[in-house]
Amino acid sequence: MSVTPEQAAEIEALRAQSQTTRRATVPALEAMLYQPLPLLDHGFVRVIDYMGDDAAVVQAARVSYGRGTKKVSEDRGLINYLMRHRHTTPFEMCEIKYHVKLPIFVARQWIRHRTANVNEYSARYSILDKEFYLPGPEQLAAQSNANRQGRGDLLTGAEAARVLELLKRDASQAYDSYEEMLNERPDGSRVDEDRSGLARELARMNLTLNYYTQWYWKTDLLNLLHFLSLRADSHAQYEIRVYAEAMLETVKNWVPACYEAFMEYRVGGASLSATALKCVRRMLAGESVDQANSGLSAREWRELQAVLKPE
């Protein structure tokens, strides 16, 4: 279950309200506001609040009083220019706040992106729910032989079944021990009236990293796009990539011109080193270039070939 019945009722109440404002609003994102986008087996991401739109980026770039120009095409052209030439400050003028429910091991990876304001659910104050992430069979893969932080071939048959059994058994056993140490159930009732129970801030250390946590994560558009450029990439770990892909969809609805520029110049574009660029120029001049005479390492040569490979 992604949200509790209490959370679902709160979301419906929030979505039933309407506010009058002089601030810029974006109808497409307003339609998504507060609604959880289900992810993995128990997770979600939802937009809680936002500030600014495409016009706010244009306004900041021109330091103007108005809402951009009279022509949308001119605003889009400026946003493309800003993205293309890495004039990043105007993108910091837009902000967005998400509510995210995610496995703890994903949160520990996510928090490496330090340019955000974060407030996480406190397991010192509250008892965590018995909700933990179990990967689907299509995600159970062996360690890659070529990539130390990646996955290789899928596990199958008895080995895959055993891995799932171990993950489920260990997480369930950890929670049973957590509850016993607390001497308290999530509903507040005592397990044993004759025991005091361990403090929550200590008992939590027994839980496995696939248990779910929640946080509010607020950031500006520039840093959000940097996060998405890394985490929505095909090389990113699947469990964080699904969150990034859902957030990318919210960006598309929030700031469509910025989204298009981002997809064009960051996601769909490529950055070449000075030596790699010289190689391309030599190729265009008709010279035969291979890894041996390119001046590039074997890895950078492979990356250049991947960029130049016809679709």
Short mmCIF file of C-alpha atoms in Angstrom, two decimals:
data_model
loop_
_atom_site.label_atom_id
_atom_site.label_comp_id
_atom_site.label_asym_id
_atom_site.label_seq_id
_atom_site.Cartn_x
_atom_site.Cartn_y
_atom_site.Cartn_z
CA MET A 1 0.00 0.00 0.00
CA SER A 2 1.59 3.29 -1.11
CA VAL A 3 -0.44 5.60 1.14
CA THR A 4 -2.40 4.91 4.31
CA PRO A 5 -6.16 5.50 4.44
CA GLU A 6 -5.46 8.56 6.61
CA GLN A 7 -3.02 9.94 4.03
CA ALA A 8 -5.48 9.24 1.20
CA ALA A 9 -8.20 11.17 3.04
CA GLU A 10 -5.82 14.07 3.63
CA ILE A 11 -4.88 14.13 -0.04
CA GLU A 12 -8.52 14.21 -1.11
CA ALA A 13 -9.20 17.06 1.31
CA LEU A 14 -6.25 19.05 -0.01
CA ARG A 15 -7.23 18.49 -3.63
CA ALA A 16 -10.78 19.61 -2.87
CA GLN A 17 -9.49 23.02 -1.81
CA SER A 18 -8.86 25.90 -4.20
CA GLN A 19 -6.87 29.05 -3.49
CA THR A 20 -6.93 32.47 -5.12
CA THR A 21 -3.45 33.80 -5.81
CA ARG A 22 -1.59 36.42 -7.83
CA ARG A 23 1.36 34.06 -8.20
CA ALA A 24 2.07 32.20 -11.42
CA THR A 25 0.43 28.78 -11.51
CA VAL A 26 0.75 25.94 -14.01
CA PRO A 27 -2.54 24.11 -14.74
CA ALA A 28 -0.83 20.87 -15.79
CA LEU A 29 1.10 20.66 -12.53
CA GLU A 30 -1.87 21.85 -10.50
CA ALA A 31 -3.71 18.78 -11.82
CA MET A 32 -0.96 16.57 -10.34
CA LEU A 33 -0.64 18.42 -7.03
CA TYR A 34 -0.66 16.18 -3.92
CA GLN A 35 -1.41 13.03 -5.91
CA PRO A 36 1.01 10.14 -5.21
CA LEU A 37 2.66 8.51 -8.20
CA PRO A 38 3.11 4.86 -7.07
CA LEU A 39 6.64 3.46 -7.42
CA LEU A 40 8.25 0.10 -6.63
CA ASP A 41 6.08 -1.99 -4.29
CA HIS A 42 5.24 0.52 -1.53
CA GLY A 43 6.83 3.80 -2.61
CA PHE A 44 5.60 6.99 -4.21
CA VAL A 45 6.55 10.54 -5.14
CA ARG A 46 4.14 13.46 -5.11
CA VAL A 47 4.39 17.21 -5.67
CA ILE A 48 3.51 19.18 -2.55
CA ASP A 49 4.26 22.74 -3.67
CA TYR A 50 6.12 24.73 -6.32
CA MET A 51 7.17 28.27 -7.17
CA GLY A 52 7.69 29.76 -10.62
CA ASP A 53 7.28 28.56 -14.18
CA ASP A 54 9.01 28.93 -17.56
CA ALA A 55 8.29 32.66 -17.53
CA ALA A 56 10.05 33.01 -14.17
CA VAL A 57 13.27 31.74 -15.78
CA VAL A 58 12.93 34.24 -18.62
CA GLN A 59 12.06 37.05 -16.23
CA ALA A 60 15.13 36.33 -14.11
CA ALA A 61 17.40 36.16 -17.15
CA ARG A 62 16.22 39.58 -18.31
CA VAL A 63 15.78 40.96 -14.79
CA SER A 64 12.47 42.29 -16.06
CA TYR A 65 9.23 43.28 -14.41
CA GLY A 66 7.03 41.49 -16.90
CA ARG A 67 6.19 37.87 -17.58
CA GLY A 68 8.64 37.22 -20.38
CA THR A 69 7.83 38.44 -23.87
CA LYS A 70 4.70 38.53 -25.96
CA LYS A 71 5.91 35.59 -28.03
CA VAL A 72 6.25 32.15 -26.48
CA SER A 73 8.80 31.27 -29.18
CA GLU A 74 11.09 34.04 -27.99
CA ASP A 75 10.91 32.81 -24.40
CA ARG A 76 11.64 29.26 -25.57
CA GLY A 77 14.59 30.51 -27.61
CA LEU A 78 16.06 32.27 -24.59
CA ILE A 79 15.62 29.20 -22.39
CA ASN A 80 17.36 27.10 -25.04
CA TYR A 81 20.20 29.62 -25.13
CA LEU A 82 20.55 29.56 -21.34
CA MET A 83 20.61 25.76 -21.27
CA ARG A 84 22.97 25.49 -24.23
CA HIS A 85 25.50 27.94 -22.83
CA ARG A 86 25.14 26.80 -19.19
CA HIS A 87 23.88 30.14 -17.92
CA THR A 88 22.38 28.41 -14.92
CA THR A 89 21.35 31.07 -12.40
CA PRO A 90 17.89 31.81 -13.92
CA PHE A 91 16.90 28.16 -13.43
CA GLU A 92 17.47 28.58 -9.70
CA MET A 93 14.48 30.95 -9.56
CA CYS A 94 12.01 28.03 -9.74
CA GLU A 95 11.56 25.66 -6.80
CA ILE A 96 9.58 22.50 -6.15
CA LYS A 97 8.83 20.38 -3.09
CA TYR A 98 8.22 16.63 -3.20
CA HIS A 99 6.97 14.11 -0.67
CA VAL A 100 8.84 10.86 -1.30
CA LYS A 101 8.41 7.40 0.16
CA LEU A 102 11.45 5.26 -0.65
CA PRO A 103 13.60 2.38 0.62
CA ILE A 104 16.32 3.43 3.04
CA PHE A 105 19.13 2.20 0.75
CA VAL A 106 17.75 4.40 -2.04
CA ALA A 107 17.54 7.35 0.37
CA ARG A 108 21.20 6.90 1.31
CA GLN A 109 22.14 7.08 -2.38
CA TRP A 110 19.77 10.01 -3.03
CA ILE A 111 21.11 12.12 -0.15
CA ARG A 112 24.48 12.37 -1.90
CA HIS A 113 22.75 15.17 -3.84
CA ARG A 114 23.29 17.75 -1.13
CA THR A 115 21.80 20.80 -2.86
CA ALA A 116 18.31 20.41 -1.43
CA ASN A 117 16.33 20.95 1.77
CA VAL A 118 15.37 17.62 3.34
CA ASN A 119 13.19 16.66 6.28
CA GLU A 120 12.98 12.92 6.88
CA TYR A 121 10.47 10.87 8.85
CA SER A 122 11.87 10.48 12.35
CA ALA A 123 12.24 6.92 13.62
CA ARG A 124 13.36 8.49 16.92
CA TYR A 125 9.86 9.90 17.32
CA SER A 126 7.63 7.42 15.49
CA ILE A 127 7.55 3.69 14.79
CA LEU A 128 8.28 2.66 11.23
CA ASP A 129 5.66 0.65 9.38
CA LYS A 130 6.33 -2.95 8.46
CA GLU A 131 6.89 -2.13 4.79
CA PHE A 132 10.03 -3.24 3.00
CA TYR A 133 11.07 -3.39 -0.63
CA LEU A 134 11.30 -6.71 -2.45
CA PRO A 135 12.66 -6.52 -6.02
CA GLY A 136 10.66 -8.04 -8.83
CA PRO A 137 12.13 -11.12 -10.56
CA GLU A 138 13.18 -8.91 -13.49
CA GLN A 139 15.45 -6.92 -11.14
CA LEU A 140 17.26 -9.86 -9.52
CA ALA A 141 20.61 -9.78 -11.27
CA ALA A 142 24.13 -10.94 -10.53
CA GLN A 143 27.05 -8.54 -10.09
CA SER A 144 28.30 -7.20 -13.42
CA ASN A 145 31.78 -8.37 -14.41
CA ALA A 146 32.40 -5.14 -16.32
CA ASN A 147 30.89 -2.59 -13.93
CA ARG A 148 31.65 -2.67 -10.22
CA GLN A 149 28.49 -0.73 -9.40
CA GLY A 150 26.15 -2.40 -11.88
CA ARG A 151 24.16 -5.54 -12.58
CA GLY A 152 24.82 -8.39 -14.94
CA ASP A 153 22.73 -11.36 -16.02
CA LEU A 154 19.43 -12.11 -14.30
CA LEU A 155 19.23 -14.77 -11.64
CA THR A 156 16.77 -17.52 -12.47
CA GLY A 157 15.07 -20.56 -11.02
CA ALA A 158 15.99 -21.80 -7.57
CA GLU A 159 18.70 -19.17 -7.03
CA ALA A 160 16.29 -16.28 -7.68
CA ALA A 161 13.64 -17.85 -5.45
CA ARG A 162 16.19 -18.32 -2.67
CA VAL A 163 17.33 -14.68 -2.85
CA LEU A 164 13.73 -13.45 -2.55
CA GLU A 165 13.15 -15.85 0.34
CA LEU A 166 16.23 -14.53 2.18
CA LEU A 167 15.30 -10.89 1.62
CA LYS A 168 11.78 -11.42 2.88
CA ARG A 169 12.83 -13.61 5.81
CA ASP A 170 15.57 -11.28 7.04
CA ALA A 171 13.41 -8.14 6.75
CA SER A 172 10.48 -9.80 8.53
CA GLN A 173 12.70 -11.17 11.29
CA ALA A 174 14.36 -7.76 11.75
CA TYR A 175 10.96 -6.12 12.21
CA ASP A 176 9.83 -8.73 14.70
CA SER A 177 12.98 -8.04 16.72
CA TYR A 178 12.47 -4.29 16.32
CA GLU A 179 8.94 -4.58 17.71
CA GLU A 180 10.11 -6.83 20.55
CA MET A 181 12.87 -4.42 21.54
CA LEU A 182 10.45 -1.49 21.43
CA ASN A 183 7.88 -3.52 23.33
CA GLU A 184 5.40 -1.48 21.37
CA ARG A 185 3.31 -1.99 18.25
CA PRO A 186 2.68 0.69 15.61
CA ASP A 187 -0.80 1.27 17.08
CA GLY A 188 0.77 2.16 20.44
CA SER A 189 -0.20 -1.03 22.28
CA ARG A 190 2.32 -2.84 24.48
CA VAL A 191 3.72 -6.25 23.55
CA ASP A 192 4.47 -7.09 27.19
CA GLU A 193 3.07 -4.90 29.98
CA ASP A 194 5.86 -6.00 32.33
CA ARG A 195 8.69 -4.60 30.19
CA SER A 196 9.74 -0.99 29.48
CA GLY A 197 11.13 -1.51 25.98
CA LEU A 198 14.16 -0.01 24.25
CA ALA A 199 14.21 3.62 23.07
CA ARG A 200 13.07 4.07 19.46
CA GLU A 201 16.29 5.79 18.49
CA LEU A 202 18.20 2.61 19.41
CA ALA A 203 15.73 -0.05 18.28
CA ARG A 204 15.66 1.33 14.72
CA MET A 205 19.28 0.33 14.06
CA ASN A 206 18.20 -3.28 13.74
CA LEU A 207 16.08 -2.72 10.62
CA THR A 208 17.35 -3.71 7.18
CA LEU A 209 18.05 -1.13 4.47
CA ASN A 210 15.10 -2.21 2.33
CA TYR A 211 12.63 -0.74 4.86
CA TYR A 212 10.79 2.34 3.68
CA THR A 213 11.35 5.85 4.94
CA GLN A 214 9.72 9.12 3.86
CA TRP A 215 10.89 12.68 3.42
CA TYR A 216 10.04 16.08 2.08
CA TRP A 217 12.64 17.09 -0.53
CA LYS A 218 12.70 20.69 -1.77
CA THR A 219 15.09 21.96 -4.41
CA ASP A 220 15.42 24.50 -7.19
CA LEU A 221 15.03 23.65 -10.85
CA LEU A 222 18.75 23.83 -11.64
CA ASN A 223 19.70 21.27 -9.00
CA LEU A 224 16.68 19.13 -9.80
CA LEU A 225 17.80 18.91 -13.43
CA HIS A 226 21.30 17.94 -12.30
CA PHE A 227 19.79 15.19 -10.13
CA LEU A 228 17.67 13.97 -13.04
CA SER A 229 20.57 14.03 -15.50
CA LEU A 230 22.30 11.44 -13.32
CA ARG A 231 19.43 9.45 -11.81
CA ALA A 232 17.07 9.27 -14.81
CA ASP A 233 19.96 7.98 -16.90
CA SER A 234 19.87 4.38 -18.13
CA HIS A 235 23.06 3.65 -16.17
CA ALA A 236 21.52 4.67 -12.84
CA GLN A 237 20.37 2.02 -10.38
CA TYR A 238 16.85 0.91 -11.24
CA GLU A 239 15.40 1.61 -7.78
CA ILE A 240 16.36 5.30 -7.85
CA ARG A 241 15.82 5.66 -11.61
CA VAL A 242 12.08 4.97 -11.34
CA TYR A 243 11.77 7.90 -8.92
CA ALA A 244 13.78 10.17 -11.21
CA GLU A 245 11.67 9.22 -14.22
CA ALA A 246 8.46 10.05 -12.35
CA MET A 247 9.94 13.39 -11.26
CA LEU A 248 11.01 14.10 -14.85
CA GLU A 249 7.36 13.77 -15.82
CA THR A 250 6.43 16.40 -13.22
CA VAL A 251 9.07 18.73 -14.71
CA LYS A 252 7.52 18.21 -18.14
CA ASN A 253 4.18 19.37 -16.79
CA TRP A 254 5.64 22.19 -14.70
CA VAL A 255 8.14 23.92 -17.02
CA PRO A 256 7.66 22.43 -20.51
CA ALA A 257 10.09 24.81 -22.26
CA CYS A 258 12.83 24.09 -19.70
CA TYR A 259 12.06 20.38 -19.99
CA GLU A 260 12.44 20.48 -23.78
CA ALA A 261 15.75 22.36 -23.50
CA PHE A 262 16.98 19.90 -20.89
CA MET A 263 16.10 16.90 -23.07
CA GLU A 264 17.69 18.53 -26.12
CA TYR A 265 20.96 19.79 -24.67
CA ARG A 266 21.58 17.63 -21.61
CA VAL A 267 19.85 14.28 -22.04
CA GLY A 268 20.07 14.09 -25.83
CA GLY A 269 23.30 16.04 -26.21
CA ALA A 270 26.91 15.04 -25.64
CA SER A 271 30.00 16.65 -24.16
CA LEU A 272 33.38 15.95 -25.76
CA SER A 273 36.86 16.50 -24.41
CA ALA A 274 39.29 18.65 -26.41
CA THR A 275 41.08 15.51 -27.63
CA ALA A 276 37.82 13.79 -28.60
CA LEU A 277 36.74 16.89 -30.53
CA LYS A 278 40.06 16.84 -32.42
CA CYS A 279 39.37 13.21 -33.33
CA VAL A 280 35.97 14.13 -34.76
CA ARG A 281 37.54 16.92 -36.80
CA ARG A 282 40.18 14.52 -38.12
CA MET A 283 37.44 12.06 -39.10
CA LEU A 284 35.49 14.80 -40.89
CA ALA A 285 38.68 15.69 -42.78
CA GLY A 286 38.82 12.10 -44.06
CA GLU A 287 41.64 10.88 -41.81
CA SER A 288 41.54 7.30 -40.51
CA VAL A 289 41.35 7.46 -36.73
CA ASP A 290 41.44 4.53 -34.33
CA GLN A 291 41.99 4.18 -30.62
CA ALA A 292 45.72 3.69 -31.04
CA ASN A 293 46.27 7.06 -32.78
CA SER A 294 43.42 8.96 -31.18
CA GLY A 295 45.16 10.02 -27.99
CA LEU A 296 42.17 8.75 -26.02
CA SER A 297 42.04 6.05 -23.38
CA ALA A 298 40.29 2.83 -24.34
CA ARG A 299 37.28 3.78 -22.23
CA GLU A 300 36.95 7.30 -23.65
CA TRP A 301 37.35 5.90 -27.17
CA ARG A 302 34.44 3.50 -26.53
CA GLU A 303 32.37 6.40 -25.20
CA LEU A 304 33.15 8.48 -28.29
CA GLN A 305 32.14 5.59 -30.56
CA ALA A 306 28.86 5.26 -28.65
CA VAL A 307 28.16 8.98 -29.21
CA LEU A 308 28.95 8.79 -32.93
CA LYS A 309 27.12 5.52 -33.55
CA PRO A 310 24.13 6.04 -35.91
CA GLU A 311 20.75 5.52 -34.26
#
